[in-house]
XYZ file of C-alpha atoms in Angstrom:
251
model
C 90.126 132.349 65.390
C 92.812 129.907 64.527
C 92.528 128.231 67.917
C 88.761 127.934 67.460
C 89.228 126.333 64.070
C 91.749 123.913 65.509
C 89.295 122.845 68.183
C 86.578 122.570 65.573
C 88.781 120.428 63.364
C 89.629 118.239 66.347
C 85.962 117.556 67.061
C 85.331 116.904 63.387
C 88.171 114.377 63.377
C 86.810 112.635 66.475
C 83.322 112.569 64.982
C 84.608 111.158 61.709
C 86.605 108.413 63.436
C 84.240 107.702 66.320
C 83.991 104.097 65.166
C 87.752 103.664 65.583
C 87.712 105.149 69.083
C 84.777 102.936 70.096
C 86.443 99.840 68.640
C 89.720 100.432 70.485
C 87.845 101.091 73.755
C 85.744 97.939 73.447
C 88.809 95.803 72.650
C 90.673 97.215 75.669
C 87.705 96.514 77.968
C 87.317 92.945 76.671
C 91.039 92.201 77.096
C 90.969 93.603 80.646
C 87.901 91.531 81.543
C 89.401 88.309 80.161
C 92.707 88.882 81.976
C 91.014 89.849 85.263
C 88.527 86.956 85.351
C 90.433 84.126 83.667
C 94.188 84.859 83.740
C 95.073 86.576 87.026
C 95.099 84.409 90.155
C 92.867 85.695 92.986
C 94.833 86.795 96.046
C 93.393 86.601 99.567
C 94.516 88.498 102.646
C 94.658 87.571 106.307
C 95.762 89.596 109.340
C 96.832 89.065 112.920
C 97.757 91.588 115.623
C 100.333 91.346 118.399
C 101.328 93.623 121.285
C 105.029 93.890 122.155
C 106.392 95.228 125.469
C 109.802 95.231 127.048
C 110.635 92.859 129.888
C 109.726 94.246 133.276
C 109.724 93.145 136.866
C 106.643 92.756 139.023
C 107.424 95.997 140.841
C 107.902 97.993 137.649
C 104.902 100.067 136.680
C 103.977 101.524 133.327
C 105.220 105.022 132.694
C 105.265 107.389 129.745
C 108.986 106.929 129.084
C 108.641 103.152 128.857
C 105.708 103.358 126.457
C 107.609 105.831 124.274
C 110.613 103.512 124.212
C 108.406 100.601 123.129
C 106.913 102.711 120.368
C 110.361 103.645 119.093
C 111.300 99.948 119.011
C 108.316 99.040 116.822
C 110.280 99.596 113.615
C 112.917 97.186 114.930
C 110.271 94.555 115.610
C 108.859 95.031 112.124
C 112.236 94.254 110.586
C 112.768 91.234 112.861
C 109.393 89.733 111.932
C 110.350 89.726 108.244
C 113.874 88.511 108.841
C 115.064 84.987 107.867
C 115.397 84.187 111.585
C 111.588 84.215 111.810
C 110.393 83.397 108.304
C 112.724 80.431 107.856
C 111.159 78.721 110.884
C 107.675 79.608 109.591
C 108.534 78.026 106.232
C 109.867 74.831 107.810
C 107.056 74.393 110.352
C 104.348 74.839 107.714
C 106.275 72.885 105.029
C 105.790 75.672 102.498
C 107.033 75.027 98.971
C 108.509 78.502 98.517
C 111.696 80.330 99.366
C 112.151 82.681 102.295
C 112.423 85.577 99.815
C 109.055 84.673 98.300
C 107.540 84.356 101.765
C 108.983 87.743 102.673
C 107.167 89.258 99.694
C 103.854 87.872 100.975
C 104.220 89.273 104.503
C 103.619 92.917 105.365
C 104.225 94.296 108.853
C 102.774 97.621 109.943
C 101.793 99.526 113.052
C 99.551 102.485 113.758
C 101.153 105.787 114.674
C 102.113 106.012 118.336
C 100.920 102.465 118.953
C 102.605 99.352 120.321
C 100.306 97.084 118.308
C 101.954 95.359 115.349
C 99.784 94.062 112.521
C 100.998 91.152 110.383
C 99.283 90.939 106.994
C 99.761 87.970 104.650
C 98.561 87.610 101.061
C 98.245 84.240 99.352
C 96.234 82.537 96.613
C 94.586 80.440 99.361
C 92.796 82.187 102.243
C 93.530 79.252 104.578
C 97.266 79.303 103.808
C 97.331 83.073 104.328
C 95.753 82.652 107.772
C 98.185 79.843 108.680
C 101.214 81.925 107.688
C 99.978 84.965 109.645
C 99.308 82.958 112.812
C 102.531 80.971 112.549
C 104.587 84.145 112.023
C 103.117 85.674 115.182
C 103.730 82.429 117.091
C 107.356 82.086 115.972
C 108.054 85.745 116.709
C 106.570 85.332 120.171
C 108.978 82.464 120.864
C 112.118 83.851 119.235
C 112.025 87.499 120.259
C 113.118 86.695 123.810
C 116.301 85.154 122.367
C 116.945 87.956 119.914
C 116.111 90.851 122.266
C 115.297 91.157 125.960
C 111.570 90.922 125.331
C 109.317 88.552 127.257
C 105.936 90.184 126.936
C 104.441 89.487 123.497
C 100.682 89.063 123.365
C 98.596 87.959 120.392
C 95.601 90.285 120.284
C 93.746 88.670 117.389
C 94.366 85.568 115.319
C 93.817 85.301 111.594
C 90.640 83.405 110.735
C 88.821 82.423 107.572
C 85.143 83.217 107.957
C 82.489 82.207 105.457
C 82.765 83.379 101.878
C 86.033 85.282 101.622
C 86.486 87.751 98.771
C 89.910 88.223 97.189
C 91.670 91.540 97.719
C 92.933 91.495 94.138
C 92.478 91.594 91.278
C 89.577 94.064 91.074
C 87.892 93.212 87.752
C 85.529 96.193 87.666
C 88.316 98.622 88.510
C 90.598 97.045 85.914
C 87.873 97.278 83.258
C 87.218 100.937 84.121
C 90.930 101.717 83.845
C 91.093 99.838 80.532
C 88.154 101.873 79.174
C 89.894 105.130 80.062
C 93.162 103.955 78.520
C 91.287 102.722 75.440
C 89.600 106.099 75.008
C 92.904 107.935 75.311
C 94.637 105.571 72.894
C 91.706 105.694 70.459
C 91.627 109.496 70.422
C 95.381 109.630 69.961
C 95.223 107.133 67.114
C 92.407 109.042 65.408
C 94.332 112.319 65.617
C 97.508 110.647 64.366
C 95.743 109.100 61.364
C 94.185 112.459 60.528
C 97.578 114.148 60.813
C 99.210 111.593 58.507
C 96.392 111.844 55.967
C 97.710 114.337 53.350
C 95.046 113.760 50.709
C 93.031 116.730 49.409
C 89.350 116.338 50.121
C 87.764 119.803 50.241
C 88.235 123.237 48.670
C 89.440 124.399 52.076
C 92.352 121.945 51.785
C 93.256 123.457 48.403
C 93.279 126.976 49.816
C 95.439 125.897 52.755
C 97.954 123.962 50.650
C 98.233 126.157 47.523
C 97.399 129.433 49.241
C 95.185 130.339 46.276
C 91.531 131.328 46.282
C 89.024 128.837 44.931
C 87.277 130.310 41.888
C 84.647 127.626 41.502
C 83.548 124.174 42.488
C 82.309 121.412 40.187
C 79.428 119.657 41.841
C 79.401 115.892 41.729
C 76.026 114.875 40.272
C 75.311 111.344 41.300
C 72.173 110.715 39.164
C 71.437 112.410 35.857
C 67.731 112.296 34.893
C 67.047 110.731 31.510
C 65.446 112.923 28.802
C 61.944 111.796 27.807
C 59.873 112.734 24.674
C 56.133 112.720 25.174
C 55.415 113.161 21.467
C 54.458 109.863 19.906
C 56.492 108.995 16.922
C 54.786 107.309 14.007
C 56.415 104.365 12.356
C 58.577 105.200 9.407
C 56.514 103.052 6.990
C 53.149 104.401 8.134
C 51.065 106.283 5.503
C 48.602 109.029 6.292
C 45.016 108.100 5.320
C 43.677 109.600 2.083
C 40.273 111.219 1.684
C 37.578 108.688 1.701
C 39.760 105.976 3.302
C 39.041 104.562 6.665
C 40.924 102.080 8.847
C 38.991 99.162 9.978
C 39.589 97.217 13.066
């Protein structure tokens, strides 16, 4: 019974402070929309794919062991692509006004499981710059890998291109607003419960019973409007005299 009452009181609190919860939610959604549309810088993404094989002679044929060795070396290639030996040349050849560390944070290198294909993904505030960095990184890696390792068979499978109207990969305004609404609801409910918990004023006879642990003997009703007493009996003026026999009042 006590648990039921607690749940009932919770819903009563939420109903009483629904305006506060709605206000907090609306403010959170508005702030998220303003930040997403007007504050955050749109970020675009561009990708290129390369295929890396070990050096081989004309007589050497593909075999399962060689392919497995190439797959195991993919993680090494991923590290080399993001190393200063590659990115520093990319920075200089494109005349980028950023450090190698910042460029490293823009570049992501990945590969599918059991695949020799390496995918270079670049994010930038400009879709054209992102495509240039991705293509230049693949080009520099193709030239430098033969000096770093005994690799002479790097093929570019697909180049990064900017086609038509490109949409940014982040931010996601609608997703941010939805998250803000959820957070606003949670914060609003928490605030409403906290205010109700901190409110120690006595409002109902139930509060008196809970605090004093005494039964309520009676309740004085608050009468908002008291009807005025009216007398329908006409009162004669004090100086009026009753007519005598034989007297009449003329108009």
